[in-house]
Amino acid sequence: MSSFDLAQKYLIWDWATTARSSLASGPLGADLAKQGYAAGVTVSQASEGWEICSNGDCAVLSVVNATIFSHLMSKSVDEIERLVNA
């Protein structure tokens, strides 16, 4: 990941979906994966997975995580925390 802010977003999402399977199987996991990549996010294959970029920030993740996280990249940390706690 290219910035602390992006890494923080990823870690909040990853921790939440690991700790609460209902989030992974629903609104912060499977529901987002079914939508495919978010509009406005560039996607390219990388040697270690898939690179997703939005507004100059990039992450290389597995295809499933890249698909889901592409919807969260542009959200603020506060927005992601609200989604986790909803």
JSON list of C-alpha atoms in Angstrom, two decimals:
[
{"chain": "A", "resi": 1, "resn": "MET", "atom": "CA", "xyz": [0.00, 0.00, 0.00]},
{"chain": "A", "resi": 2, "resn": "SER", "atom": "CA", "xyz": [1.22, 3.44, -0.77]},
{"chain": "A", "resi": 3, "resn": "SER", "atom": "CA", "xyz": [0.09, 5.45, 2.25]},
{"chain": "A", "resi": 4, "resn": "PHE", "atom": "CA", "xyz": [-0.52, 5.14, 5.96]},
{"chain": "A", "resi": 5, "resn": "ASP", "atom": "CA", "xyz": [-4.14, 6.20, 5.50]},
{"chain": "A", "resi": 6, "resn": "LEU", "atom": "CA", "xyz": [-4.78, 3.47, 2.93]},
{"chain": "A", "resi": 7, "resn": "ALA", "atom": "CA", "xyz": [-3.05, 0.88, 5.13]},
{"chain": "A", "resi": 8, "resn": "GLN", "atom": "CA", "xyz": [-5.19, 1.96, 8.08]},
{"chain": "A", "resi": 9, "resn": "LYS", "atom": "CA", "xyz": [-8.37, 1.54, 6.02]},
{"chain": "A", "resi": 10, "resn": "TYR", "atom": "CA", "xyz": [-7.29, -1.91, 4.90]},
{"chain": "A", "resi": 11, "resn": "LEU", "atom": "CA", "xyz": [-6.40, -3.06, 8.42]},
{"chain": "A", "resi": 12, "resn": "ILE", "atom": "CA", "xyz": [-9.71, -1.85, 9.88]},
{"chain": "A", "resi": 13, "resn": "TRP", "atom": "CA", "xyz": [-11.63, -3.67, 7.14]},
{"chain": "A", "resi": 14, "resn": "ASP", "atom": "CA", "xyz": [-9.50, -6.82, 7.38]},
{"chain": "A", "resi": 15, "resn": "TRP", "atom": "CA", "xyz": [-9.74, -6.99, 11.17]},
{"chain": "A", "resi": 16, "resn": "ALA", "atom": "CA", "xyz": [-13.49, -6.36, 11.17]},
{"chain": "A", "resi": 17, "resn": "THR", "atom": "CA", "xyz": [-14.28, -9.01, 8.55]},
{"chain": "A", "resi": 18, "resn": "THR", "atom": "CA", "xyz": [-12.01, -11.52, 10.27]},
{"chain": "A", "resi": 19, "resn": "ALA", "atom": "CA", "xyz": [-13.53, -10.87, 13.70]},
{"chain": "A", "resi": 20, "resn": "ARG", "atom": "CA", "xyz": [-17.14, -10.73, 12.52]},
{"chain": "A", "resi": 21, "resn": "SER", "atom": "CA", "xyz": [-18.04, -13.31, 9.90]},
{"chain": "A", "resi": 22, "resn": "SER", "atom": "CA", "xyz": [-21.40, -11.60, 9.40]},
{"chain": "A", "resi": 23, "resn": "LEU", "atom": "CA", "xyz": [-19.55, -8.64, 7.88]},
{"chain": "A", "resi": 24, "resn": "ALA", "atom": "CA", "xyz": [-17.45, -10.88, 5.63]},
{"chain": "A", "resi": 25, "resn": "SER", "atom": "CA", "xyz": [-20.46, -12.82, 4.39]},
{"chain": "A", "resi": 26, "resn": "GLY", "atom": "CA", "xyz": [-22.53, -9.66, 4.00]},
{"chain": "A", "resi": 27, "resn": "PRO", "atom": "CA", "xyz": [-22.10, -5.90, 3.63]},
{"chain": "A", "resi": 28, "resn": "LEU", "atom": "CA", "xyz": [-18.30, -5.62, 3.84]},
{"chain": "A", "resi": 29, "resn": "GLY", "atom": "CA", "xyz": [-17.50, -8.84, 2.02]},
{"chain": "A", "resi": 30, "resn": "ALA", "atom": "CA", "xyz": [-19.65, -10.93, -0.26]},
{"chain": "A", "resi": 31, "resn": "ASP", "atom": "CA", "xyz": [-22.05, -8.08, -1.09]},
{"chain": "A", "resi": 32, "resn": "LEU", "atom": "CA", "xyz": [-19.19, -5.90, -2.36]},
{"chain": "A", "resi": 33, "resn": "ALA", "atom": "CA", "xyz": [-17.46, -8.78, -4.15]},
{"chain": "A", "resi": 34, "resn": "LYS", "atom": "CA", "xyz": [-20.64, -9.46, -6.15]},
{"chain": "A", "resi": 35, "resn": "GLN", "atom": "CA", "xyz": [-20.51, -5.90, -7.50]},
{"chain": "A", "resi": 36, "resn": "GLY", "atom": "CA", "xyz": [-17.11, -6.38, -9.14]},
{"chain": "A", "resi": 37, "resn": "TYR", "atom": "CA", "xyz": [-14.50, -3.63, -9.01]},
{"chain": "A", "resi": 38, "resn": "ALA", "atom": "CA", "xyz": [-15.63, -0.14, -8.02]},
{"chain": "A", "resi": 39, "resn": "ALA", "atom": "CA", "xyz": [-16.04, 2.44, -10.76]},
{"chain": "A", "resi": 40, "resn": "GLY", "atom": "CA", "xyz": [-13.08, 4.78, -11.05]},
{"chain": "A", "resi": 41, "resn": "VAL", "atom": "CA", "xyz": [-10.56, 2.28, -9.69]},
{"chain": "A", "resi": 42, "resn": "THR", "atom": "CA", "xyz": [-7.86, 1.14, -12.09]},
{"chain": "A", "resi": 43, "resn": "VAL", "atom": "CA", "xyz": [-7.08, -2.56, -11.95]},
{"chain": "A", "resi": 44, "resn": "SER", "atom": "CA", "xyz": [-4.05, -4.37, -13.33]},
{"chain": "A", "resi": 45, "resn": "GLN", "atom": "CA", "xyz": [-2.48, -7.75, -12.78]},
{"chain": "A", "resi": 46, "resn": "ALA", "atom": "CA", "xyz": [0.68, -7.70, -10.66]},
{"chain": "A", "resi": 47, "resn": "SER", "atom": "CA", "xyz": [3.15, -10.49, -9.97]},
{"chain": "A", "resi": 48, "resn": "GLU", "atom": "CA", "xyz": [1.72, -10.96, -6.46]},
{"chain": "A", "resi": 49, "resn": "GLY", "atom": "CA", "xyz": [-1.98, -10.43, -7.19]},
{"chain": "A", "resi": 50, "resn": "TRP", "atom": "CA", "xyz": [-4.00, -7.48, -8.49]},
{"chain": "A", "resi": 51, "resn": "GLU", "atom": "CA", "xyz": [-3.04, -3.83, -8.19]},
{"chain": "A", "resi": 52, "resn": "ILE", "atom": "CA", "xyz": [-5.91, -1.45, -7.56]},
{"chain": "A", "resi": 53, "resn": "CYS", "atom": "CA", "xyz": [-5.38, 2.31, -7.69]},
{"chain": "A", "resi": 54, "resn": "SER", "atom": "CA", "xyz": [-7.61, 5.24, -6.81]},
{"chain": "A", "resi": 55, "resn": "ASN", "atom": "CA", "xyz": [-6.63, 8.90, -6.45]},
{"chain": "A", "resi": 56, "resn": "GLY", "atom": "CA", "xyz": [-2.92, 8.05, -6.51]},
{"chain": "A", "resi": 57, "resn": "ASP", "atom": "CA", "xyz": [-3.14, 5.38, -3.80]},
{"chain": "A", "resi": 58, "resn": "CYS", "atom": "CA", "xyz": [-2.47, 1.78, -4.80]},
{"chain": "A", "resi": 59, "resn": "ALA", "atom": "CA", "xyz": [-2.65, -1.62, -3.16]},
{"chain": "A", "resi": 60, "resn": "VAL", "atom": "CA", "xyz": [-1.70, -5.09, -4.37]},
{"chain": "A", "resi": 61, "resn": "LEU", "atom": "CA", "xyz": [-4.10, -7.72, -3.05]},
{"chain": "A", "resi": 62, "resn": "SER", "atom": "CA", "xyz": [-5.59, -11.08, -3.93]},
{"chain": "A", "resi": 63, "resn": "VAL", "atom": "CA", "xyz": [-8.37, -10.89, -6.51]},
{"chain": "A", "resi": 64, "resn": "VAL", "atom": "CA", "xyz": [-11.17, -11.25, -3.95]},
{"chain": "A", "resi": 65, "resn": "ASN", "atom": "CA", "xyz": [-9.69, -8.73, -1.50]},
{"chain": "A", "resi": 66, "resn": "ALA", "atom": "CA", "xyz": [-8.89, -6.32, -4.34]},
{"chain": "A", "resi": 67, "resn": "THR", "atom": "CA", "xyz": [-12.46, -6.48, -5.59]},
{"chain": "A", "resi": 68, "resn": "ILE", "atom": "CA", "xyz": [-13.93, -5.81, -2.15]},
{"chain": "A", "resi": 69, "resn": "PHE", "atom": "CA", "xyz": [-11.38, -3.22, -1.03]},
{"chain": "A", "resi": 70, "resn": "SER", "atom": "CA", "xyz": [-11.79, -1.25, -4.27]},
{"chain": "A", "resi": 71, "resn": "HIS", "atom": "CA", "xyz": [-15.15, -0.12, -2.86]},
{"chain": "A", "resi": 72, "resn": "LEU", "atom": "CA", "xyz": [-13.59, 1.04, 0.41]},
{"chain": "A", "resi": 73, "resn": "MET", "atom": "CA", "xyz": [-10.44, 2.83, -0.82]},
{"chain": "A", "resi": 74, "resn": "SER", "atom": "CA", "xyz": [-12.16, 6.15, -1.40]},
{"chain": "A", "resi": 75, "resn": "LYS", "atom": "CA", "xyz": [-14.01, 6.12, 1.92]},
{"chain": "A", "resi": 76, "resn": "SER", "atom": "CA", "xyz": [-12.58, 7.84, 4.98]},
{"chain": "A", "resi": 77, "resn": "VAL", "atom": "CA", "xyz": [-11.40, 5.89, 8.00]},
{"chain": "A", "resi": 78, "resn": "ASP", "atom": "CA", "xyz": [-14.43, 7.26, 9.88]},
{"chain": "A", "resi": 79, "resn": "GLU", "atom": "CA", "xyz": [-16.80, 6.02, 7.15]},
{"chain": "A", "resi": 80, "resn": "ILE", "atom": "CA", "xyz": [-15.29, 2.54, 7.25]},
{"chain": "A", "resi": 81, "resn": "GLU", "atom": "CA", "xyz": [-15.53, 2.48, 11.05]},
{"chain": "A", "resi": 82, "resn": "ARG", "atom": "CA", "xyz": [-19.22, 3.47, 10.79]},
{"chain": "A", "resi": 83, "resn": "LEU", "atom": "CA", "xyz": [-19.83, 0.63, 8.32]},
{"chain": "A", "resi": 84, "resn": "VAL", "atom": "CA", "xyz": [-18.10, -1.81, 10.67]},
{"chain": "A", "resi": 85, "resn": "ASN", "atom": "CA", "xyz": [-20.18, -0.66, 13.63]},
{"chain": "A", "resi": 86, "resn": "ALA", "atom": "CA", "xyz": [-23.52, -0.48, 11.78]}
]
